[in-house]
Coordinates of C-alpha atoms and ligand atoms in Angstrom, one line a residue:
M9 CA 69.0 35.0 -65.2
K10 CA 70.0 31.4 -65.4
K11 CA 72.6 30.4 -67.9
I12 CA 71.2 28.7 -71.0
L13 CA 73.4 25.6 -70.5
D14 CA 72.0 25.3 -67.0
L15 CA 68.4 25.4 -68.2
I16 CA 69.2 22.8 -70.9
S17 CA 71.0 20.6 -68.3
E18 CA 68.1 20.9 -65.8
E19 CA 65.7 19.6 -68.4
T20 CA 67.9 16.7 -69.3
E21 CA 68.6 15.9 -65.6
R22 CA 64.8 15.7 -65.0
A23 CA 64.6 13.2 -67.9
F24 CA 67.4 11.1 -66.4
A25 CA 65.6 11.1 -63.1
A26 CA 62.3 10.3 -64.6
A27 CA 63.8 7.3 -66.5
G28 CA 65.2 6.0 -63.2
Y29 CA 68.8 7.2 -63.4
D30 CA 70.8 9.6 -61.4
A31 CA 69.9 13.1 -62.4
E32 CA 73.5 14.3 -62.3
L33 CA 74.2 12.3 -65.4
G34 CA 72.2 14.8 -67.3
K35 CA 74.8 17.5 -67.6
V36 CA 74.8 19.0 -71.1
T37 CA 77.7 20.6 -72.9
L38 CA 78.1 22.4 -76.2
S39 CA 78.3 20.0 -79.1
N40 CA 81.7 19.2 -80.4
R41 CA 80.0 18.2 -83.6
P42 CA 78.2 21.4 -84.6
D43 CA 77.4 19.8 -87.9
L44 CA 75.2 17.2 -86.2
C45 CA 73.7 19.0 -83.2
E46 CA 73.9 22.1 -81.0
Y47 CA 74.3 20.4 -77.6
Q48 CA 75.2 17.0 -76.3
C49 CA 75.0 14.9 -73.2
N50 CA 77.4 12.1 -72.5
G51 CA 75.7 11.0 -69.2
A52 CA 74.5 7.6 -70.6
M53 CA 78.1 6.6 -71.2
A54 CA 79.0 7.4 -67.6
G55 CA 75.9 5.6 -66.3
A56 CA 76.5 2.3 -68.2
K57 CA 78.8 0.8 -65.6
R58 CA 76.7 1.9 -62.7
Y59 CA 73.4 0.5 -64.1
H60 CA 75.0 -2.5 -65.9
K61 CA 73.2 -1.4 -69.0
A62 CA 74.3 -0.6 -72.6
P63 CA 74.8 3.1 -72.8
L64 CA 72.7 3.3 -75.9
A65 CA 69.8 1.8 -74.1
I66 CA 70.1 4.4 -71.4
A67 CA 70.3 7.2 -73.9
Q68 CA 67.2 5.9 -75.7
D69 CA 65.3 5.8 -72.4
V70 CA 66.2 9.4 -71.8
A71 CA 65.5 10.6 -75.3
A72 CA 62.0 9.0 -75.1
R73 CA 61.4 11.1 -71.9
L74 CA 62.4 14.2 -73.7
E75 CA 59.9 13.8 -76.5
G76 CA 57.5 16.8 -76.5
S77 CA 59.9 18.8 -74.2
A78 CA 59.5 22.6 -74.3
V79 CA 63.3 22.9 -74.6
F80 CA 64.2 20.4 -77.2
A81 CA 63.1 20.2 -80.8
E82 CA 65.2 17.1 -81.4
V83 CA 67.0 14.6 -79.1
S84 CA 68.6 11.6 -80.7
A85 CA 70.4 8.7 -79.0
V86 CA 73.3 7.7 -81.2
A87 CA 75.9 4.9 -80.8
P88 CA 77.7 4.2 -78.6
G89 CA 75.5 6.2 -76.2
F90 CA 75.5 10.0 -76.9
L91 CA 72.5 12.2 -76.8
N92 CA 72.6 14.7 -79.6
M93 CA 70.3 17.6 -79.1
K94 CA 68.8 20.6 -80.8
V95 CA 66.7 23.2 -79.0
R96 CA 63.4 24.6 -80.1
E97 CA 63.3 28.0 -81.8
S98 CA 60.7 29.1 -79.2
F99 CA 63.1 28.2 -76.4
A100 CA 66.0 30.2 -77.9
G101 CA 63.6 33.0 -78.8
S102 CA 62.2 33.3 -75.3
Y103 CA 65.6 33.2 -73.8
L104 CA 66.8 36.1 -76.0
R105 CA 63.6 38.1 -75.3
Q106 CA 64.3 37.8 -71.6
M107 CA 68.0 38.6 -72.1
R108 CA 67.1 41.7 -73.9
T109 CA 64.9 43.1 -71.1
S110 CA 67.2 41.9 -68.2
D111 CA 69.7 44.1 -66.4
R112 CA 73.2 43.4 -67.9
F113 CA 71.7 40.9 -70.4
G114 CA 71.0 38.5 -67.6
L115 CA 74.3 38.5 -65.8
E116 CA 73.5 38.0 -62.2
A117 CA 74.9 40.2 -59.4
P118 CA 77.5 38.5 -57.3
E119 CA 76.4 36.9 -54.0
R120 CA 78.9 39.1 -52.2
V121 CA 80.5 42.2 -53.6
K122 CA 84.2 42.0 -53.3
K123 CA 86.7 44.8 -52.9
I124 CA 89.3 44.2 -55.6
I125 CA 92.5 46.1 -56.3
V126 CA 94.0 45.7 -59.8
D127 CA 97.7 46.6 -59.8
Y128 CA 98.7 47.2 -63.4
G129 CA 100.5 49.5 -65.7
G130 CA 103.6 49.7 -63.6
A131 CA 105.1 52.7 -65.4
N132 CA 108.4 54.0 -64.2
V133 CA 108.7 57.8 -63.6
A134 CA 111.3 59.6 -65.6
K135 CA 111.6 56.8 -68.1
P136 CA 109.5 56.8 -71.3
L137 CA 106.8 54.2 -71.7
H138 CA 107.9 51.4 -74.0
V139 CA 106.2 48.4 -75.6
G140 CA 106.9 46.3 -72.6
H141 CA 104.4 48.4 -70.7
L142 CA 101.7 47.9 -73.3
R143 CA 100.5 44.5 -72.3
P144 CA 100.1 45.0 -68.6
A145 CA 98.2 48.3 -69.4
I146 CA 95.9 46.7 -71.9
I147 CA 95.3 43.5 -70.0
G148 CA 95.0 45.2 -66.6
E149 CA 92.5 47.7 -67.9
S150 CA 90.3 45.0 -69.3
I151 CA 90.5 42.9 -66.1
K152 CA 89.6 46.0 -64.1
R153 CA 86.5 46.7 -66.3
I154 CA 85.4 43.0 -66.2
C155 CA 85.6 42.9 -62.4
R156 CA 83.6 46.1 -62.2
Y157 CA 81.0 44.9 -64.7
A158 CA 80.7 41.7 -62.8
G159 CA 79.4 43.8 -59.9
H160 CA 82.5 44.2 -57.7
D161 CA 84.0 47.2 -56.1
V162 CA 87.2 47.8 -58.0
I163 CA 90.2 50.0 -57.6
G164 CA 92.9 50.3 -60.4
D165 CA 96.3 51.3 -59.1
I166 CA 99.2 52.1 -61.4
H167 CA 101.9 51.4 -58.8
M168 CA 104.6 53.5 -60.4
G169 CA 108.3 52.9 -60.1
D170 CA 109.1 56.3 -58.7
W171 CA 111.8 55.6 -56.0
G172 CA 114.6 53.8 -57.7
L173 CA 118.0 54.4 -59.3
Q174 CA 116.5 56.2 -62.3
M175 CA 115.8 59.2 -59.9
G176 CA 119.4 59.3 -58.8
L177 CA 120.5 59.1 -62.4
V178 CA 118.4 62.0 -63.5
I179 CA 119.6 64.1 -60.5
T180 CA 123.2 63.3 -61.1
E181 CA 123.0 64.2 -64.8
L182 CA 121.2 67.5 -63.9
R183 CA 123.9 68.2 -61.4
K184 CA 126.6 67.8 -64.0
R185 CA 124.8 70.1 -66.5
Q186 CA 123.6 72.7 -64.1
P187 CA 125.7 72.6 -60.9
E188 CA 124.6 76.1 -60.1
L189 CA 120.9 75.1 -59.5
V190 CA 119.7 76.0 -56.1
Y191 CA 118.7 72.3 -55.4
F192 CA 122.4 71.5 -55.1
D193 CA 123.2 74.2 -52.7
A194 CA 123.4 72.5 -49.3
A195 CA 123.3 75.9 -47.5
Y196 CA 120.1 77.0 -49.2
T197 CA 117.1 77.1 -46.8
G198 CA 114.6 79.1 -48.8
E199 CA 111.6 77.9 -50.9
Y200 CA 112.4 76.1 -54.1
P201 CA 111.1 77.3 -57.4
A202 CA 107.7 76.2 -58.5
E203 CA 108.8 75.7 -62.0
A204 CA 110.8 72.5 -62.9
P205 CA 114.3 73.2 -64.3
F206 CA 113.6 70.9 -67.3
T207 CA 110.8 70.2 -69.8
I208 CA 109.4 66.7 -70.5
A209 CA 111.4 66.7 -73.8
E210 CA 114.6 67.4 -71.8
L211 CA 113.7 64.8 -69.2
E212 CA 113.2 62.2 -71.9
E213 CA 116.7 62.9 -73.1
I214 CA 118.3 63.2 -69.7
Y215 CA 117.4 59.7 -68.4
P216 CA 118.7 57.7 -71.3
T217 CA 121.9 59.7 -71.4
A218 CA 122.5 59.2 -67.7
S219 CA 121.6 55.6 -67.9
A220 CA 124.1 55.0 -70.8
K221 CA 126.8 56.9 -69.0
S222 CA 126.4 54.9 -65.8
K223 CA 126.9 51.7 -67.7
E224 CA 130.2 52.8 -69.0
D225 CA 131.5 54.8 -66.1
A226 CA 131.7 53.2 -62.6
D227 CA 132.2 56.5 -60.9
Y228 CA 129.2 58.0 -62.5
K229 CA 127.1 55.0 -61.4
A230 CA 128.5 55.4 -57.8
E231 CA 127.4 59.0 -57.9
A232 CA 123.9 58.2 -59.1
M233 CA 123.6 55.6 -56.3
E234 CA 124.8 58.1 -53.8
A235 CA 122.2 60.6 -55.2
T236 CA 119.5 58.0 -54.9
H237 CA 120.5 57.4 -51.3
R238 CA 120.5 61.1 -50.5
L239 CA 117.0 61.5 -52.0
Q240 CA 115.8 58.5 -50.1
S241 CA 117.2 59.8 -46.8
G242 CA 115.2 63.0 -47.3
E243 CA 117.7 65.6 -48.5
R244 CA 115.7 68.7 -49.1
G245 CA 117.0 69.8 -52.5
Y246 CA 116.9 66.3 -53.9
R247 CA 113.3 65.9 -52.7
A248 CA 112.3 69.1 -54.4
L249 CA 113.9 68.0 -57.6
W250 CA 112.2 64.6 -57.3
Q251 CA 108.9 66.4 -57.0
H252 CA 109.6 68.2 -60.2
I253 CA 110.5 65.0 -62.0
M254 CA 107.3 63.4 -60.7
R255 CA 105.0 66.2 -61.8
V256 CA 106.5 66.6 -65.3
S257 CA 106.7 62.8 -65.8
V258 CA 103.3 61.9 -64.5
E259 CA 101.6 64.5 -66.6
D260 CA 103.2 62.9 -69.6
L261 CA 102.3 59.4 -68.4
R262 CA 98.7 60.5 -68.0
K263 CA 98.6 61.7 -71.6
N264 CA 100.0 58.4 -72.8
Y265 CA 97.6 56.3 -70.8
D266 CA 94.7 58.5 -71.8
S267 CA 95.4 57.9 -75.5
L268 CA 95.3 54.2 -74.7
D269 CA 92.0 54.6 -72.9
V270 CA 93.6 53.3 -69.8
A271 CA 92.6 55.0 -66.6
F272 CA 93.8 54.5 -63.0
D273 CA 91.9 55.3 -59.9
L274 CA 95.0 55.6 -57.9
W275 CA 98.4 57.0 -59.0
K276 CA 100.3 55.6 -56.2
G277 CA 103.9 54.5 -56.4
E278 CA 106.8 52.9 -54.5
S279 CA 107.6 56.2 -52.8
D280 CA 104.2 56.3 -51.1
V281 CA 105.0 53.5 -48.7
Q282 CA 108.6 54.2 -47.8
D283 CA 107.7 55.4 -44.4
L284 CA 105.9 52.2 -43.6
I285 CA 108.9 50.0 -44.2
P286 CA 110.8 50.4 -40.9
G287 CA 107.7 49.4 -38.9
M288 CA 106.9 46.5 -41.2
V289 CA 110.5 45.2 -41.0
D290 CA 110.6 45.5 -37.2
K291 CA 107.4 43.5 -36.9
M292 CA 108.7 40.8 -39.2
K293 CA 111.7 40.5 -37.1
K294 CA 109.9 40.6 -33.8
D295 CA 107.4 37.9 -34.9
G296 CA 110.3 35.7 -35.8
Y297 CA 109.7 35.5 -39.6
A298 CA 112.7 37.6 -40.8
Y299 CA 116.2 36.5 -40.0
E300 CA 119.7 37.5 -41.1
S301 CA 121.4 35.5 -43.9
D302 CA 124.7 36.6 -45.3
G303 CA 124.1 40.1 -43.8
A304 CA 120.7 40.4 -45.6
L305 CA 117.3 40.2 -44.0
V306 CA 115.2 37.4 -45.4
V307 CA 112.0 35.4 -44.9
D308 CA 111.9 31.8 -45.9
V309 CA 109.0 31.0 -48.2
K310 CA 109.7 27.6 -49.5
E311 CA 107.1 24.9 -49.0
E312 CA 107.3 21.1 -48.8
T313 CA 105.3 20.6 -51.9
D314 CA 107.5 22.8 -54.0
T315 CA 108.8 21.1 -57.2
K316 CA 111.1 24.0 -58.0
E317 CA 113.3 26.0 -55.8
V318 CA 111.7 29.0 -54.2
P319 CA 114.4 31.1 -52.7
P320 CA 113.8 33.2 -49.5
C321 CA 112.2 36.5 -49.9
M322 CA 114.7 39.3 -49.3
I323 CA 113.4 42.1 -47.2
L324 CA 116.6 44.2 -46.8
K325 CA 119.9 44.1 -48.6
S326 CA 123.1 43.7 -46.6
D327 CA 123.6 47.4 -46.7
G328 CA 120.2 47.8 -45.0
A329 CA 118.6 49.2 -48.2
S330 CA 115.1 48.2 -49.1
L331 CA 114.3 46.7 -52.5
Y332 CA 111.5 46.1 -55.0
N333 CA 110.2 43.3 -52.7
T334 CA 110.1 45.5 -49.6
T335 CA 108.1 48.1 -51.4
D336 CA 105.6 45.6 -52.7
L337 CA 105.1 44.1 -49.3
A338 CA 104.7 47.5 -47.7
T339 CA 102.1 48.3 -50.4
I340 CA 100.2 45.2 -49.5
M341 CA 100.2 46.3 -45.9
D342 CA 99.1 49.8 -46.8
R343 CA 96.3 48.5 -49.0
M344 CA 95.0 46.1 -46.3
E345 CA 94.8 49.0 -43.9
K346 CA 93.3 51.6 -46.2
Y347 CA 91.0 49.5 -48.4
R348 CA 90.6 46.0 -46.8
P349 CA 90.6 44.3 -50.3
D350 CA 89.3 40.8 -50.6
K351 CA 91.5 40.3 -53.6
M352 CA 94.5 41.9 -55.2
I353 CA 95.3 41.1 -58.9
Y354 CA 98.7 42.1 -60.3
V355 CA 99.3 42.3 -64.0
T356 CA 103.0 42.2 -65.0
D357 CA 105.4 40.5 -67.3
K358 CA 105.4 36.7 -66.6
R359 CA 109.2 36.9 -65.9
Q360 CA 108.0 38.1 -62.5
D361 CA 106.1 34.9 -61.8
L362 CA 108.6 33.6 -59.2
Y363 CA 108.9 37.0 -57.7
F364 CA 105.2 37.3 -57.0
E365 CA 105.1 33.8 -55.7
Q366 CA 107.7 34.8 -53.1
I367 CA 105.9 38.1 -52.3
F368 CA 102.5 36.4 -51.9
R369 CA 103.9 33.6 -49.7
C370 CA 105.8 36.2 -47.6
A371 CA 102.7 38.4 -47.2
R372 CA 100.6 35.4 -46.1
K373 CA 103.3 33.9 -43.8
T374 CA 104.0 37.2 -42.1
K375 CA 100.2 37.9 -41.9
L376 CA 100.2 41.1 -43.8
V377 CA 97.0 39.7 -45.4
N378 CA 94.1 37.7 -44.0
E379 CA 93.8 34.1 -44.7
E380 CA 90.9 34.7 -47.1
T381 CA 92.6 37.5 -49.0
E382 CA 93.1 36.3 -52.6
L383 CA 96.4 37.3 -54.2
V384 CA 96.6 36.7 -57.9
H385 CA 99.4 37.3 -60.4
I386 CA 98.5 37.4 -64.1
G387 CA 101.9 37.1 -65.8
N388 CA 101.8 38.2 -69.4
G389 CA 103.9 36.8 -72.2
T390 CA 106.1 38.8 -74.5
M391 CA 104.9 40.8 -77.5
N392 CA 107.3 39.7 -80.3
G393 CA 108.2 41.0 -83.7
K394 CA 107.8 38.9 -86.8
D395 CA 111.2 37.4 -86.2
G396 CA 109.8 35.9 -83.1
R397 CA 112.0 38.0 -80.8
P398 CA 110.9 40.7 -78.4
F399 CA 109.5 43.7 -80.4
K400 CA 112.1 46.3 -81.4
T401 CA 112.4 49.3 -83.5
R402 CA 113.9 48.9 -87.0
E403 CA 117.2 50.1 -85.6
G404 CA 117.0 47.3 -82.9
G405 CA 116.3 49.7 -80.0
V406 CA 113.4 49.6 -77.5
M407 CA 110.3 50.9 -79.2
R408 CA 108.5 53.8 -77.5
L409 CA 104.9 53.3 -77.0
E410 CA 103.9 56.6 -78.6
H411 CA 105.8 55.6 -81.7
L412 CA 104.2 52.2 -81.9
M413 CA 100.8 53.8 -81.7
R414 CA 101.6 56.3 -84.3
E415 CA 102.6 53.6 -86.7
I416 CA 99.4 51.8 -86.2
D417 CA 97.3 54.9 -86.7
E418 CA 99.1 55.6 -89.9
E419 CA 98.6 52.0 -91.2
M420 CA 94.9 52.2 -90.2
L421 CA 94.4 55.4 -92.0
R422 CA 95.9 53.9 -95.1
K423 CA 93.5 50.9 -94.9
I424 CA 90.5 53.2 -94.3
R425 CA 91.4 55.3 -97.4
E426 CA 91.9 52.1 -99.4
N427 CA 88.6 50.7 -98.3
A428 CA 86.8 53.8 -99.2
G429 CA 88.6 53.8 -102.5
T430 CA 87.5 50.3 -103.4
K431 CA 84.0 50.9 -102.3
G432 CA 83.9 54.2 -104.2
Y433 CA 82.9 56.6 -101.5
E434 CA 84.3 59.9 -100.4
I435 CA 85.9 60.3 -96.9
D436 CA 86.3 63.4 -94.9
E437 CA 90.0 63.6 -94.0
A438 CA 89.5 64.8 -90.5
E439 CA 86.9 62.1 -89.7
A440 CA 89.1 59.5 -91.3
E441 CA 92.0 60.4 -89.0
K442 CA 89.7 60.3 -86.0
T443 CA 88.3 56.9 -87.0
A444 CA 91.9 55.6 -87.7
K445 CA 92.7 56.3 -84.0
V446 CA 89.6 54.5 -82.7
V447 CA 90.1 51.5 -85.0
G448 CA 93.8 51.5 -84.5
L449 CA 93.4 51.2 -80.7
A450 CA 90.9 48.4 -81.2
A451 CA 93.4 46.6 -83.6
V452 CA 96.2 46.8 -80.9
K453 CA 94.0 45.9 -78.0
Y454 CA 92.1 43.1 -79.6
G455 CA 95.4 41.7 -81.2
D456 CA 96.7 41.5 -77.7
L457 CA 93.7 40.4 -75.7
S458 CA 92.6 37.7 -78.1
N459 CA 95.6 35.7 -76.9
Q460 CA 95.7 34.1 -73.5
A461 CA 97.6 36.6 -71.4
S462 CA 100.4 34.2 -70.5
K463 CA 101.3 33.4 -74.1
D464 CA 103.7 35.3 -76.2
Y465 CA 102.4 36.6 -79.5
I466 CA 103.6 38.1 -82.7
F467 CA 102.7 41.7 -83.2
D468 CA 101.7 41.6 -86.9
I469 CA 100.5 45.1 -87.9
D470 CA 99.1 43.8 -91.2
R471 CA 97.0 41.1 -89.6
F472 CA 95.9 43.2 -86.6
T473 CA 94.6 46.0 -88.8
S474 CA 92.8 43.7 -91.3
F475 CA 89.1 44.1 -91.6
E476 CA 88.7 40.4 -92.0
G477 CA 89.5 37.5 -89.6
D478 CA 89.9 37.4 -85.9
T479 CA 90.7 41.1 -85.5
G480 CA 89.5 44.2 -83.7
P481 CA 88.6 46.0 -87.0
Y482 CA 86.5 43.0 -88.0
I483 CA 84.5 43.3 -84.8
L484 CA 84.1 47.0 -85.2
Y485 CA 83.1 46.6 -88.8
T486 CA 80.3 44.3 -87.7
I487 CA 79.1 46.8 -85.1
V488 CA 79.2 49.6 -87.7
R489 CA 77.2 47.5 -90.1
I490 CA 74.6 46.8 -87.4
K491 CA 74.4 50.5 -86.5
S492 CA 73.9 51.4 -90.1
I493 CA 71.0 49.0 -90.6
L494 CA 69.4 50.2 -87.4
H495 CA 69.8 53.7 -88.6
K496 CA 68.1 53.0 -91.9
Y497 CA 65.3 51.2 -90.1
A498 CA 64.7 54.3 -88.0
E499 CA 64.8 56.4 -91.2
Q500 CA 62.1 54.3 -92.7
G501 CA 60.0 55.1 -89.7
G502 CA 60.6 51.9 -87.7
N503 CA 60.5 52.1 -83.9
L504 CA 63.4 50.3 -82.3
T505 CA 62.0 50.2 -78.7
D506 CA 58.8 48.5 -79.8
A507 CA 60.5 45.8 -81.9
V508 CA 60.3 42.4 -80.3
I509 CA 62.6 39.4 -81.0
Q510 CA 60.7 36.6 -82.6
D511 CA 61.4 32.9 -82.6
A512 CA 64.2 32.1 -85.1
L513 CA 63.1 31.5 -88.7
S514 CA 66.3 30.0 -90.1
D515 CA 69.3 28.0 -88.9
S516 CA 71.6 31.0 -89.2
E517 CA 69.3 33.2 -87.1
K518 CA 69.1 30.5 -84.5
S519 CA 72.9 30.1 -84.4
L520 CA 73.3 33.8 -83.8
M521 CA 70.8 33.5 -81.0
L522 CA 72.6 30.6 -79.4
E523 CA 75.9 32.5 -79.6
L524 CA 74.4 35.6 -78.0
A525 CA 72.8 33.5 -75.2
K526 CA 76.3 32.6 -73.8
F527 CA 76.7 36.2 -72.5
N528 CA 76.3 35.6 -68.8
A529 CA 78.3 32.5 -68.8
T530 CA 81.1 34.1 -70.7
I531 CA 81.4 37.2 -68.5
E532 CA 81.3 35.0 -65.4
T533 CA 84.2 32.9 -66.7
A534 CA 86.1 35.9 -67.9
Y535 CA 85.8 37.3 -64.4
E536 CA 86.7 34.2 -62.5
E537 CA 89.7 33.4 -64.6
A538 CA 90.6 37.1 -65.1
A539 CA 90.7 36.3 -68.8
P540 CA 89.7 38.9 -71.4
H541 CA 90.5 36.4 -74.2
R542 CA 87.2 34.6 -73.3
I543 CA 85.3 37.8 -74.3
C544 CA 87.3 38.0 -77.5
A545 CA 86.4 34.5 -78.5
Y546 CA 82.7 35.1 -77.6
I547 CA 82.4 38.3 -79.8
Y548 CA 84.3 36.7 -82.7
D549 CA 81.8 33.9 -82.7
I550 CA 79.0 36.4 -82.6
A551 CA 80.4 38.5 -85.4
N552 CA 80.7 35.4 -87.6
A553 CA 77.2 34.2 -86.7
F554 CA 75.9 37.6 -87.4
N555 CA 77.6 38.1 -90.7
H556 CA 76.4 34.7 -91.8
F557 CA 72.8 35.5 -90.9
Y558 CA 73.1 38.9 -92.5
H559 CA 74.2 37.6 -95.8
E560 CA 71.3 35.1 -95.9
T561 CA 68.6 37.5 -94.8
K562 CA 67.0 40.4 -96.5
I563 CA 66.1 42.5 -93.5
L564 CA 65.1 45.9 -94.5
T565 CA 63.2 44.9 -97.5
E566 CA 61.1 42.2 -95.7
T567 CA 57.4 43.1 -96.1
D568 CA 56.1 41.1 -93.1
E569 CA 56.4 43.8 -90.5
E570 CA 56.6 41.4 -87.5
K571 CA 59.4 39.5 -89.1
R572 CA 61.3 42.7 -90.0
A573 CA 60.9 44.2 -86.5
G574 CA 61.9 40.8 -85.0
W575 CA 65.2 40.9 -86.9
I576 CA 65.8 44.5 -86.1
A577 CA 65.3 43.7 -82.4
L578 CA 67.8 40.8 -82.7
L579 CA 70.3 43.2 -84.4
K580 CA 69.8 45.7 -81.7
L581 CA 70.6 43.1 -79.0
T582 CA 73.6 41.9 -81.0
G583 CA 74.9 45.4 -81.4
D584 CA 74.4 46.2 -77.7
V585 CA 76.1 43.0 -76.5
L586 CA 79.1 43.7 -78.8
E587 CA 79.4 47.2 -77.6
V588 CA 79.3 46.2 -74.0
C589 CA 81.9 43.6 -74.7
I590 CA 84.4 45.8 -76.5
D591 CA 84.0 48.3 -73.7
L592 CA 85.1 45.5 -71.3
L593 CA 88.1 45.0 -73.6
G594 CA 88.8 48.7 -73.4
F595 CA 88.0 50.1 -76.8
S596 CA 85.0 51.5 -78.7
A597 CA 83.4 51.6 -82.1
P598 CA 83.2 54.5 -84.5
D599 CA 79.9 55.4 -86.1
R600 CA 81.3 54.8 -89.6
M601 CA 84.4 53.3 -91.0
Ligands
LIG721 N1 107.7 49.2 -62.4 C1 107.8 47.8 -62.6 C2 108.5 47.5 -64.0 O1 108.6 48.4 -64.8 C3 106.4 47.1 -62.6 C4 105.6 47.2 -61.4 C5 104.6 46.1 -61.3 N2 103.8 46.1 -60.1 C6 104.2 45.8 -58.9 N3 103.3 45.9 -57.9 N4 105.3 45.3 -58.6 O2 108.9 46.4 -64.2

């Protein structure tokens, strides 16, 4: 289905052409004076020079051609040469009727389905998830869903950090505590136990302890590095321990991501591509891209047009060890071989901007990817506390994700109880707790996604959980309100499927229609820019337009059945659009709240 702005532009372009001007001047945009009109065209201003004519005269010519148009109810030429336009109720109505019956509300399928890998989450095995992992998880999940909804073939990969020093630290600490474990017996050749020698609770304590010790004690750190090295060179007992750490930790990570409604198709990690590194490095050397510099192996990635310094991409350290870079490059190579992606999108903290610039350039230069392969980094800003500094616990430590989520759920529950109290209805405790989780997740995700990803934002629990304003709970509240009206309509014997959207009868109804009509354009932009905040802005406008319309219109008590059914159909479409959109953002609505 064509975008509504395109239809409106086409009509105006025809009028420009009919009046003897270049059709291209007829491009229409949303009005930046919504108090005066819905749409505007500034083409007459651009045409003035070319046609040596006053812009107002051109605008008047065009306006005259648009009299009686099936699209416009009103077109006025105003000084110095703008065209202010309002569309007909019948035009908006028919667009919405078509939208309601079209697949995906009129979003067209892509010309070519792309294979897209979204690399997000980035959790580190053996370390607990903390707030720093929240944004990449929330943003990445939404981008993945948007790409998929846009019609592409999408794979989400967590790309775990599962091969680094944290593994050596855990092994070292275990060795200190339980030196008798069979994993440390070099002479042992039998099978290793199936059961891990620690629980998740123990693991969660072991890592921070080991990490703290290594910062104070150089010998301890050296031991941990040695253990990491032995693991990476394949020592049997260490490998077996590593597998235990993986299993216990990944199970816990899954639980955490599940509760955030974040789901990965692939649970791959840095360890999966270690075997590919020697071959990749050899090839980079042989092809003449990688060379030795101060003992390390590097690939130059600076370009003539650079305005900032882009240092060489390091492939191997001077001791021959591979690093974060090496693994990411090998992962790109692996993905190209296994999945042939057209595009890879990475979502991480924006402090990795330069890093990904180096990686992408290196991958392109060394031909790990094809010329057409798109490599995109979405760098997210920091989630700050009210003091404007990175979010911390009250004690000033790193906040664990679980704890943060628990705080939100509690606050949400308090608000739900309070809301029920002021409205004077009973709530079922168990249901309220469930609802608090659903709404709490919406509060966090919307609070995050409504900001442009690259911007920092302040995590304000009070504002995020509010039922009013640009918040997740406000959007959910609107959906719940719509559901409740539809429910009552059905109870009164109304039939939802037969109800047909009518041409708008009021300005508020028309405004709602024109907001809804932006669906296909919004999703397309959100996909192209990998920008969930576009969807947030869209649904916030819809929620406002809907609530305005709702307060002005007596829907269920309307006696003209056609009108009543028309409004119900419009409500149904509004509710459906909102629910699809929140699903793209990664949350859902309760039935009641
Ligand atoms: N594990 C990393 C971290 O915690 C994030 C990984 C991001 N993805 C990637 N392909 N490098 O910072």
